mmCIF file with all atom_site columns, C-alpha atoms in Angstrom:
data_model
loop_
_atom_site.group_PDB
_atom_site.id
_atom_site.type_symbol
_atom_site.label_atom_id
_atom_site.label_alt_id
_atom_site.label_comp_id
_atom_site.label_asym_id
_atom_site.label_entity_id
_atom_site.label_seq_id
_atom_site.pdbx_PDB_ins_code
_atom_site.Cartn_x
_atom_site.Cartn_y
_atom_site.Cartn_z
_atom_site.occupancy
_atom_site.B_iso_or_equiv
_atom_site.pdbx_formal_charge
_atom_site.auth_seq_id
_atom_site.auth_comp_id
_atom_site.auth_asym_id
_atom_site.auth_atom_id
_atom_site.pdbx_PDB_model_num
ATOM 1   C CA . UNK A 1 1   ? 113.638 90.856  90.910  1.00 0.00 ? 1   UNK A CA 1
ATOM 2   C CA . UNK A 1 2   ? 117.288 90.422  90.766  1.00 0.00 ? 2   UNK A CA 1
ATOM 3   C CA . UNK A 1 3   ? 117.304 92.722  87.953  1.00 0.00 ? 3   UNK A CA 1
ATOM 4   C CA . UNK A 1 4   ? 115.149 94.938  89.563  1.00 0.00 ? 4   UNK A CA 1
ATOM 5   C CA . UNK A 1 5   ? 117.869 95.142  92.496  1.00 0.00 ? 5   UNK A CA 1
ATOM 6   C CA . UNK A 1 6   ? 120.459 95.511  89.166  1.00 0.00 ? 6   UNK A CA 1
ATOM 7   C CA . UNK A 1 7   ? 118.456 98.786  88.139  1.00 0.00 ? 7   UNK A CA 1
ATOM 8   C CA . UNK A 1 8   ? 117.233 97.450  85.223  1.00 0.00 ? 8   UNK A CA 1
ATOM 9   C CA . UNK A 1 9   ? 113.779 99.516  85.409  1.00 0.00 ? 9   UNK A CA 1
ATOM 10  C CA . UNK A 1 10  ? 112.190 97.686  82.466  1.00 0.00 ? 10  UNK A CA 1
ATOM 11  C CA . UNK A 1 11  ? 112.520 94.476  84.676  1.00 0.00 ? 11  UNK A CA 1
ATOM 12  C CA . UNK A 1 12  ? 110.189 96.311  87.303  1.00 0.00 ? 12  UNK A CA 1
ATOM 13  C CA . UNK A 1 13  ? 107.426 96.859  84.891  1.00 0.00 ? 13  UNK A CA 1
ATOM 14  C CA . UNK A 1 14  ? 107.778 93.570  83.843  1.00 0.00 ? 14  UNK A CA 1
ATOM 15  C CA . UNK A 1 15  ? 106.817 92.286  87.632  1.00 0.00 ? 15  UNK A CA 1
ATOM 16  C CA . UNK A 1 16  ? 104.383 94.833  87.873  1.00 0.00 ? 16  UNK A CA 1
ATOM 17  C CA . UNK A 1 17  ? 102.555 94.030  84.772  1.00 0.00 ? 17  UNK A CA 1
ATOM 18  C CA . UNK A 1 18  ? 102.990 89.862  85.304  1.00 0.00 ? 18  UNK A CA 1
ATOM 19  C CA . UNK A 1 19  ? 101.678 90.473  89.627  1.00 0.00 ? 19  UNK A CA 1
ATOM 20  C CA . UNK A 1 20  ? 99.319  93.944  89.650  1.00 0.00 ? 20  UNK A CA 1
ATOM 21  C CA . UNK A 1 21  ? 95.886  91.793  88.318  1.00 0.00 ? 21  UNK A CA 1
ATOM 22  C CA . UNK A 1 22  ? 96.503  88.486  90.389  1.00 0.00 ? 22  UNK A CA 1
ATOM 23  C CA . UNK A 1 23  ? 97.791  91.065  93.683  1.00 0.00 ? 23  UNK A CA 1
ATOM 24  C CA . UNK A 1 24  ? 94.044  93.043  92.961  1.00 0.00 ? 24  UNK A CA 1
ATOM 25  C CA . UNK A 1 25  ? 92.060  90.343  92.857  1.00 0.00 ? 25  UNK A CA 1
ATOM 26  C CA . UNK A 1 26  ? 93.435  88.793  96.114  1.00 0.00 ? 26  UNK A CA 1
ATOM 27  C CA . UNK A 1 27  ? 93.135  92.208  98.289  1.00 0.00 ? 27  UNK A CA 1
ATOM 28  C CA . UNK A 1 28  ? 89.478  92.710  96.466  1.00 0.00 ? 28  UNK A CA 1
ATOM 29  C CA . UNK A 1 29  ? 89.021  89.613  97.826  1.00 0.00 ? 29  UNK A CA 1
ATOM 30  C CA . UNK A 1 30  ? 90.641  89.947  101.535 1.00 0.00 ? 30  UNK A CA 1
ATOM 31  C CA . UNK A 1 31  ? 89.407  93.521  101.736 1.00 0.00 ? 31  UNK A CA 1
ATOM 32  C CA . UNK A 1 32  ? 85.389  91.886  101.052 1.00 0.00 ? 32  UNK A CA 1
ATOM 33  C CA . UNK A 1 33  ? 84.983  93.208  97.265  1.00 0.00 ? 33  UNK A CA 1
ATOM 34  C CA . UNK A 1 34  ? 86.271  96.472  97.872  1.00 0.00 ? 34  UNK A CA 1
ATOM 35  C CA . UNK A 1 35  ? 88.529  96.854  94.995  1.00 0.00 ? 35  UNK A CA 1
ATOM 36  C CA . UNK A 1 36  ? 88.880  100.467 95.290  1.00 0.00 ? 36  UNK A CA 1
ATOM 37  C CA . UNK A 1 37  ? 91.696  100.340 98.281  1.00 0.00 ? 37  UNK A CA 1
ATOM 38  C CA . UNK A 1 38  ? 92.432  96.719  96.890  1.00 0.00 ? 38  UNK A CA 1
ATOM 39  C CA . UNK A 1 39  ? 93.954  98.952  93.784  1.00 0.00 ? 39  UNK A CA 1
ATOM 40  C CA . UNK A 1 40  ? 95.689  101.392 96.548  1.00 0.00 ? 40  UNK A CA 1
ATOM 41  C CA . UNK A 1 41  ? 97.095  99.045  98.718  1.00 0.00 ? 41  UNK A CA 1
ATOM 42  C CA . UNK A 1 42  ? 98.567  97.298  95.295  1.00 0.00 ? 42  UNK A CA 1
ATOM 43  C CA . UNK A 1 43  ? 100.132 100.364 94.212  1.00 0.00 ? 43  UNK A CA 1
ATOM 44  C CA . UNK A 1 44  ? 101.385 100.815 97.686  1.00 0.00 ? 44  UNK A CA 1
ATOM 45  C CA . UNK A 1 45  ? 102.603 97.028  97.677  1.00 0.00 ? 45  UNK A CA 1
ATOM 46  C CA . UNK A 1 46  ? 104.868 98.017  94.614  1.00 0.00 ? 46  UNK A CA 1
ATOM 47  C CA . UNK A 1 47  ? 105.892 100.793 95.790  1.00 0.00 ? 47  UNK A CA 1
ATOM 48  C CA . UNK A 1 48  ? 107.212 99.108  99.139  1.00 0.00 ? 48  UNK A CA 1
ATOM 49  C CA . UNK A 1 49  ? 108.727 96.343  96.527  1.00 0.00 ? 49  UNK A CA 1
ATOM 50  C CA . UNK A 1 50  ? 110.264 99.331  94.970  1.00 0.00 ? 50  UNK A CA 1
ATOM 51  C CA . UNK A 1 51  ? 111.778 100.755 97.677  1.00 0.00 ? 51  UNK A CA 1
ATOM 52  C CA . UNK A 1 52  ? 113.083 97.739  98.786  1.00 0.00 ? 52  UNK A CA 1
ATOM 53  C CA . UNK A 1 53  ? 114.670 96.694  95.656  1.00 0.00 ? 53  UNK A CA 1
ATOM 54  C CA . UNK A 1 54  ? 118.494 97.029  97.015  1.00 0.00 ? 54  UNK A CA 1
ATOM 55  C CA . UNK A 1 55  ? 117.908 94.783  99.665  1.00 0.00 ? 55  UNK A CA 1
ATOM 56  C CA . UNK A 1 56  ? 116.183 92.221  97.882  1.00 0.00 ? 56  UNK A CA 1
ATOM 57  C CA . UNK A 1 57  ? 117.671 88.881  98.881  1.00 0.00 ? 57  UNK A CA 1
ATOM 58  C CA . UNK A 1 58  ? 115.676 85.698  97.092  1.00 0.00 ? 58  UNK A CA 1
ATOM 59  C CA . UNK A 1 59  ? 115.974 83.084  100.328 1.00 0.00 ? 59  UNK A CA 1
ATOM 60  C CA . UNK A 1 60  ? 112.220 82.553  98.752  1.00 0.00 ? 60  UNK A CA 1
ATOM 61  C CA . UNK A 1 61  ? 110.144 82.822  95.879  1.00 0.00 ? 61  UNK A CA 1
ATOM 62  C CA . UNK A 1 62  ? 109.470 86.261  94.616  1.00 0.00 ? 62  UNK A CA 1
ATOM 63  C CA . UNK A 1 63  ? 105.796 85.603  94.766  1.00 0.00 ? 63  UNK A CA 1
ATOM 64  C CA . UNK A 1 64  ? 106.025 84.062  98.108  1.00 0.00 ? 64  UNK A CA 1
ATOM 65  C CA . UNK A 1 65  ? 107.119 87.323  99.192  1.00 0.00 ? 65  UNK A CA 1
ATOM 66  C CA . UNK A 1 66  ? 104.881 89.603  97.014  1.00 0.00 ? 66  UNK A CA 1
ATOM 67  C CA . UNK A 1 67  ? 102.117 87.459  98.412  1.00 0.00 ? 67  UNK A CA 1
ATOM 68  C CA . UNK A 1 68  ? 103.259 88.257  102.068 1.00 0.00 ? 68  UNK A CA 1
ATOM 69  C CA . UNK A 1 69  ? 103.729 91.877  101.605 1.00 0.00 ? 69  UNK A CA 1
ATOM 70  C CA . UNK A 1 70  ? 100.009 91.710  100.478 1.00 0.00 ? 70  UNK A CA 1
ATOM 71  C CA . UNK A 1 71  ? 98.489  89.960  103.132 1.00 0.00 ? 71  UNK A CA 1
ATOM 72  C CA . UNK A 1 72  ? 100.328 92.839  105.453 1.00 0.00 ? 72  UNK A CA 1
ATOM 73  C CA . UNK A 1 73  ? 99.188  95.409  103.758 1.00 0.00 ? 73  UNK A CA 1
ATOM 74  C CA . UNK A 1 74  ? 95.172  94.354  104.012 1.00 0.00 ? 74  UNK A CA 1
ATOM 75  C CA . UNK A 1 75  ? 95.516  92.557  107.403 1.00 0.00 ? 75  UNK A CA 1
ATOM 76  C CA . UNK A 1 76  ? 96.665  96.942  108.417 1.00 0.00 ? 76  UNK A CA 1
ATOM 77  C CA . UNK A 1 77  ? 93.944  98.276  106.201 1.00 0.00 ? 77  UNK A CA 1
ATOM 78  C CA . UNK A 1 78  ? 91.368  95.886  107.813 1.00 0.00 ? 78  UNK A CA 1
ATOM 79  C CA . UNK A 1 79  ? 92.369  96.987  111.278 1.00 0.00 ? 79  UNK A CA 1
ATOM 80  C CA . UNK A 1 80  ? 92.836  100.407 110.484 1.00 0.00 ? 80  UNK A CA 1
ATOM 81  C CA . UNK A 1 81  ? 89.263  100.090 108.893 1.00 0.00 ? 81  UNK A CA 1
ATOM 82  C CA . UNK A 1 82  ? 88.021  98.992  111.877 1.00 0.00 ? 82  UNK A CA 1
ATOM 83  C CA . UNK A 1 83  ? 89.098  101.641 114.236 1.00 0.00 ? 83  UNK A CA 1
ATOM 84  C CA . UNK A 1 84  ? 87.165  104.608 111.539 1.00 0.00 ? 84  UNK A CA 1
ATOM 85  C CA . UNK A 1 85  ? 84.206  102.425 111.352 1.00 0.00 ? 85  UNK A CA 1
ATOM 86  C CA . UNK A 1 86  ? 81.632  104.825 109.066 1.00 0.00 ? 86  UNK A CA 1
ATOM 87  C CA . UNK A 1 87  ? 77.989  104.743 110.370 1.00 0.00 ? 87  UNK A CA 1
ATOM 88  C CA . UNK A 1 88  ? 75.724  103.771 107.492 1.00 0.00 ? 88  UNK A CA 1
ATOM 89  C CA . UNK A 1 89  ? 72.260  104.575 106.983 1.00 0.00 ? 89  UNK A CA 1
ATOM 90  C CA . UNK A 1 90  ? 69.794  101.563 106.784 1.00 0.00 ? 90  UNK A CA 1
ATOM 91  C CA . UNK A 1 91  ? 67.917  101.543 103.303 1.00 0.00 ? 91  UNK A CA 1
ATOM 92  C CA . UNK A 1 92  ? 64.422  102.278 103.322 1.00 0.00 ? 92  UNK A CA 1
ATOM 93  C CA . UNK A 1 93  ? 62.500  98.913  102.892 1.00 0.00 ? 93  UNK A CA 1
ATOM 94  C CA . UNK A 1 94  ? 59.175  100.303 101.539 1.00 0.00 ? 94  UNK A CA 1
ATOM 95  C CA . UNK A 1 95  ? 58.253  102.497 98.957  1.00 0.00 ? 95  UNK A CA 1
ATOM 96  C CA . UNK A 1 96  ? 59.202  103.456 95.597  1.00 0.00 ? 96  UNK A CA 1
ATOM 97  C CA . UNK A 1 97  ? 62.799  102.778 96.408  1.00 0.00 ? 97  UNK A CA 1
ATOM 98  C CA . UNK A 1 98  ? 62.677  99.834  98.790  1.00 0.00 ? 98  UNK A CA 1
ATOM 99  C CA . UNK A 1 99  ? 61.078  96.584  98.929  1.00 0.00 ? 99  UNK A CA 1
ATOM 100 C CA . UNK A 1 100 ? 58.049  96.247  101.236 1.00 0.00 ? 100 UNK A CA 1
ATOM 101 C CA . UNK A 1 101 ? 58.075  93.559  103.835 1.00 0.00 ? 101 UNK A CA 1
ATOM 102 C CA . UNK A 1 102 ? 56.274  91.240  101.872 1.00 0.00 ? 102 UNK A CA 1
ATOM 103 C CA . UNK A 1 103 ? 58.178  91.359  99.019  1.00 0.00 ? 103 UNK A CA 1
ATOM 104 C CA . UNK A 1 104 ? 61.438  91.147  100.781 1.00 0.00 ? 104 UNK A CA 1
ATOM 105 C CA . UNK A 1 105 ? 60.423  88.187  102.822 1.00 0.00 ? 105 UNK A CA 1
ATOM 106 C CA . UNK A 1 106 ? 59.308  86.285  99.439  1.00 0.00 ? 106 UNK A CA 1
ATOM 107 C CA . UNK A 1 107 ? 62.805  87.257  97.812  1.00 0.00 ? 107 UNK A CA 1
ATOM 108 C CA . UNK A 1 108 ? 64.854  85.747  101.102 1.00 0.00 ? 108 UNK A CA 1
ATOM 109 C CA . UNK A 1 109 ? 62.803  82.736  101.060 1.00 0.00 ? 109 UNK A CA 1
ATOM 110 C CA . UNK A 1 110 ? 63.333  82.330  96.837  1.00 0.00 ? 110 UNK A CA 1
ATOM 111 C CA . UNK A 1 111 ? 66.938  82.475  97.242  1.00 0.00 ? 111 UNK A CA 1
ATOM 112 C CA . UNK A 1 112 ? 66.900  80.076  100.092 1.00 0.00 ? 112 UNK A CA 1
ATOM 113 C CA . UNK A 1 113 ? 65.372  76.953  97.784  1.00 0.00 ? 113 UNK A CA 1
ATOM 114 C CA . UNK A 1 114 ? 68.050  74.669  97.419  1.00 0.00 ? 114 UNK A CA 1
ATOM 115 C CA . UNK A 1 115 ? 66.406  73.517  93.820  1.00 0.00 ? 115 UNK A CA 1
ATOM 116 C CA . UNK A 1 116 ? 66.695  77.147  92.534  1.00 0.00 ? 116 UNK A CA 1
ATOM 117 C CA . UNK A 1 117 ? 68.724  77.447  89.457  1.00 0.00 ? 117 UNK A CA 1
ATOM 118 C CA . UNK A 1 118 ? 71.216  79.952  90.749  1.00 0.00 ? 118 UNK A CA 1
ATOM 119 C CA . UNK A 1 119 ? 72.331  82.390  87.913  1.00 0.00 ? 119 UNK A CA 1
ATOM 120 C CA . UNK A 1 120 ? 76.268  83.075  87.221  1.00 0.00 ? 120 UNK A CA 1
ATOM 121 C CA . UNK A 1 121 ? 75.773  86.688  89.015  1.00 0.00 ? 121 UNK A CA 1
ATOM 122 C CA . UNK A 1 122 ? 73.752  85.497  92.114  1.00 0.00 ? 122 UNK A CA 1
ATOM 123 C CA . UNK A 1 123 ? 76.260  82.701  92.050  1.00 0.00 ? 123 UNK A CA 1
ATOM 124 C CA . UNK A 1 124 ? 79.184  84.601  92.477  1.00 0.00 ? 124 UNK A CA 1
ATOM 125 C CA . UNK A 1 125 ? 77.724  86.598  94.917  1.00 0.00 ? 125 UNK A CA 1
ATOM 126 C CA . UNK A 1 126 ? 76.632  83.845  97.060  1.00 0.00 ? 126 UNK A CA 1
ATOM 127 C CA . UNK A 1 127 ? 80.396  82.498  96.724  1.00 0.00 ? 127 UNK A CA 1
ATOM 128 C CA . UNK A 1 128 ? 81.495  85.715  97.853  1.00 0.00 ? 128 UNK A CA 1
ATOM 129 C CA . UNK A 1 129 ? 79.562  86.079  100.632 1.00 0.00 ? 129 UNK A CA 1
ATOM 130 C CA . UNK A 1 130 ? 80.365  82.719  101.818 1.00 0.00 ? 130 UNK A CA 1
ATOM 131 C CA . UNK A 1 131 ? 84.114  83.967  101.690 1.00 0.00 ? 131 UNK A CA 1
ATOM 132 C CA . UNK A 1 132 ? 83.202  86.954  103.702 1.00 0.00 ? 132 UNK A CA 1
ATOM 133 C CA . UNK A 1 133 ? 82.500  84.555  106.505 1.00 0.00 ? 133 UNK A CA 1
ATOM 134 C CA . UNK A 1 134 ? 86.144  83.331  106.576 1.00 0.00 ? 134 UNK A CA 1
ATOM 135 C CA . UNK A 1 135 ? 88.225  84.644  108.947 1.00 0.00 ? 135 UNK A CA 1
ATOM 136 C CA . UNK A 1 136 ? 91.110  86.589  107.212 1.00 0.00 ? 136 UNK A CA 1
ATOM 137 C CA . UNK A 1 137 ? 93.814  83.869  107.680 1.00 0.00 ? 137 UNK A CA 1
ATOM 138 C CA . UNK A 1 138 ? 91.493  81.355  106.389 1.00 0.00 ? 138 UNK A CA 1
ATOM 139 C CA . UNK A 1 139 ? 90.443  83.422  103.205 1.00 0.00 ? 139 UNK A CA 1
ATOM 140 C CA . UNK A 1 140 ? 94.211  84.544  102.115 1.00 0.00 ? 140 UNK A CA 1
ATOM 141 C CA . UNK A 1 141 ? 95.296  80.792  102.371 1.00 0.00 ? 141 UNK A CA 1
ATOM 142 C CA . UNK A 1 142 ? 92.049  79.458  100.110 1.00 0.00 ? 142 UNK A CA 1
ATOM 143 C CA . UNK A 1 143 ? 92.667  82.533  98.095  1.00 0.00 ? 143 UNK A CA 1
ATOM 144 C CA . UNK A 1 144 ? 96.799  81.067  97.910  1.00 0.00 ? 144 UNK A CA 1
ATOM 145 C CA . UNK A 1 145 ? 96.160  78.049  97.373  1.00 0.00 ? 145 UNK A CA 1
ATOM 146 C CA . UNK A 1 146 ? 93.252  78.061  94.990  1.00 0.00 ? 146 UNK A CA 1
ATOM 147 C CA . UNK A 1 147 ? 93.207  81.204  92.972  1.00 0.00 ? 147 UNK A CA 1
ATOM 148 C CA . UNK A 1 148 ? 97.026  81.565  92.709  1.00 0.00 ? 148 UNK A CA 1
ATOM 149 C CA . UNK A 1 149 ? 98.028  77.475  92.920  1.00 0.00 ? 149 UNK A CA 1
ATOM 150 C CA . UNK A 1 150 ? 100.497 77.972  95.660  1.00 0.00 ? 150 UNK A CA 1
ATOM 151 C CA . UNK A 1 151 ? 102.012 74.765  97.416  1.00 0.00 ? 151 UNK A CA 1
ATOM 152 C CA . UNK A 1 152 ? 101.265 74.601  101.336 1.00 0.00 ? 152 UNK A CA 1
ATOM 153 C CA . UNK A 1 153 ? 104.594 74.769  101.841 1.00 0.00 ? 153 UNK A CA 1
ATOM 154 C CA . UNK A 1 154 ? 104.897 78.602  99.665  1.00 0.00 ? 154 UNK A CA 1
ATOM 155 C CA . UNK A 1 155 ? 101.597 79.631  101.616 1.00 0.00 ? 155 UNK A CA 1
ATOM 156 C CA . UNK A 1 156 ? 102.758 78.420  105.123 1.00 0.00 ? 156 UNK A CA 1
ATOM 157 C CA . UNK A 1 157 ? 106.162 81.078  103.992 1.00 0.00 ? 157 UNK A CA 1
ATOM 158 C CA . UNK A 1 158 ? 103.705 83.657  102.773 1.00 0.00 ? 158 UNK A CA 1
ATOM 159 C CA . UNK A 1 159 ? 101.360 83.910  105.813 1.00 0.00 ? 159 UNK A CA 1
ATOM 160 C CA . UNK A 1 160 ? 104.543 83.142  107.971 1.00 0.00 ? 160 UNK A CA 1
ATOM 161 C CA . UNK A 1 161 ? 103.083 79.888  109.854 1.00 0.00 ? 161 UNK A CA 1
ATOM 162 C CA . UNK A 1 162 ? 104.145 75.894  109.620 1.00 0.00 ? 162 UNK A CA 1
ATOM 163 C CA . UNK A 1 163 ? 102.651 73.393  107.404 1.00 0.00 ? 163 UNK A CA 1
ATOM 164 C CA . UNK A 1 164 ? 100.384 72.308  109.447 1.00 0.00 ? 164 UNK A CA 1
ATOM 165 C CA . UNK A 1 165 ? 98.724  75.413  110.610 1.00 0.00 ? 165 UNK A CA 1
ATOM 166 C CA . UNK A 1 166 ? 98.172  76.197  106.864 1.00 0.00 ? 166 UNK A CA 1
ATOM 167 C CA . UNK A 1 167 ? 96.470  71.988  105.977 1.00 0.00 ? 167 UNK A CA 1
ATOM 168 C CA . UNK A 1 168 ? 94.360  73.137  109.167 1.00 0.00 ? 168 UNK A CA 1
ATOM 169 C CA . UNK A 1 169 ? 93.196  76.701  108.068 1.00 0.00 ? 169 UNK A CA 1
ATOM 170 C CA . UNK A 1 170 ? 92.411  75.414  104.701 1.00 0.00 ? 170 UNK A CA 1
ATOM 171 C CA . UNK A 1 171 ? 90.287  71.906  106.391 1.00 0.00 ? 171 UNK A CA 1
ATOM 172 C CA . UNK A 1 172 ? 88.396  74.568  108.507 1.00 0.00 ? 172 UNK A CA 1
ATOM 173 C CA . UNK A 1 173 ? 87.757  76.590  105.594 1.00 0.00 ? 173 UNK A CA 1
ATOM 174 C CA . UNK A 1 174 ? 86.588  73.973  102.894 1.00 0.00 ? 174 UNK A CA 1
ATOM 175 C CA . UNK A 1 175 ? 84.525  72.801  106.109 1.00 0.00 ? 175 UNK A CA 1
ATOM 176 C CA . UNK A 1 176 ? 83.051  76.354  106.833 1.00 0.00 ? 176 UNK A CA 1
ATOM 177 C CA . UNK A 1 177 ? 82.441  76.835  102.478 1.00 0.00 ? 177 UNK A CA 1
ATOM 178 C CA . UNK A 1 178 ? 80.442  73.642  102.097 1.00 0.00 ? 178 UNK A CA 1
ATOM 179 C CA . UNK A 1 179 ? 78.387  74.178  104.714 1.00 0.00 ? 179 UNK A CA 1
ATOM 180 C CA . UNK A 1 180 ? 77.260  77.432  103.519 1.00 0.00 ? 180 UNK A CA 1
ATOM 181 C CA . UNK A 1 181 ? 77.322  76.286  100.010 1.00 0.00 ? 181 UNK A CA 1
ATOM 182 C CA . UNK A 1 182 ? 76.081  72.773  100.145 1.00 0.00 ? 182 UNK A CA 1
ATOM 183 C CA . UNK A 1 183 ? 72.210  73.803  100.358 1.00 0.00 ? 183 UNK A CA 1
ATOM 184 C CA . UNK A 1 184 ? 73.028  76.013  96.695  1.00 0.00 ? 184 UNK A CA 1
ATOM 185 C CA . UNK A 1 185 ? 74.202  72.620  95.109  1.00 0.00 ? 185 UNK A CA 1
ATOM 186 C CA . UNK A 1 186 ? 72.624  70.333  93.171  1.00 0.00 ? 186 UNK A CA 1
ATOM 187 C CA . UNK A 1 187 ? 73.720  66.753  93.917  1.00 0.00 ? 187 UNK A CA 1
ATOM 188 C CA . UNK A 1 188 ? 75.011  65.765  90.833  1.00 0.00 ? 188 UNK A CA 1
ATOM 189 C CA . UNK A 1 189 ? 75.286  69.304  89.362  1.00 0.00 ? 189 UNK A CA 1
#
């Protein structure tokens, strides 16, 4: 980045290229698997980085701060979201198109079986929903800490909270993750 601030340009594409996957797949992630505005809100994150470039000053890691300008960005988009809420319409759940009751009630109770050999699709889904469940705070430190190895001291600087508030958001989601999970796991499996 300090090249960046030097106007080398090539360094630029060089952080855009090594952050613009790993900055997707967390906002896809925060944003509940919607990686169409995940891609906007990256563009928009390197844009901001862009513009910002002259006044860069590293008192952290770079992707301490990338990370923070991310969980910004979809923390606004959430809320914004929220306030243009778009009414959906329910699917029909008979008929050619739609399940009947029956068949939907024998599908819900299928998945629920604990025994159930879960396929790699259903399983990601399930893992996905479980995330969903997190509160945002909660998701963008598992996502941190897990998916992009960050120390609790780098997330507690991303997220801008102390240690300890990060160790506790992480214990309450692990907590909130098995107990969804747990029933989907084979012991020993």
């Amino acid at each position: 980045m300090l090249r960046v601030k030097g106007g080398d340009n090539q360094a630029f594409s060089q952080l855009v290229d090594r952050y613009q996957h790993r900055i997707v797949a967390i906002l896809t992630n925060l944003l509940g698997g919607d990686n169409s505005t995940a891609e906007d809100l990256a563009q928009e994150l390197f844009l901001r980085i862009y513009r910002a470039r002259n006044g860069y000053q590293p008192t952290a890691k770079f992707s301490t701060w990338v990370f923070r300008i991310a969980n910004n960005l979809a923390s606004n988009s959430r809320r914004s979201s929220s306030r243009r809420k778009e009414s959906q319409l329910a699917p029909v759940d008979s008929g050619p198109l739609g399940l009947n009751p029956q068949e939907k009630l024998l599908a819900e109770k299928s998945a629920l079986m604990p025994a159930r050999q879960l396929e790699k699709g259903e399983l990601q889904k399930l893992v996905q929903g479980a995330m969903e469940t997190l509160n945002e705070r909660q998701r963008m430190a598992l996502l941190l800490h897990k998916f992009e190895g960050m120390s609790y001291v780098d997330i507690a600087e991303a997220m801008e909270l102390s240690v300890e508030a990060v160790k506790s958001l992480l214990s309450r989601a692990r907590d909130s993750l098995r107990g969804i999970l747990e029933p989907y796991v084979r012991p020993g499996g």
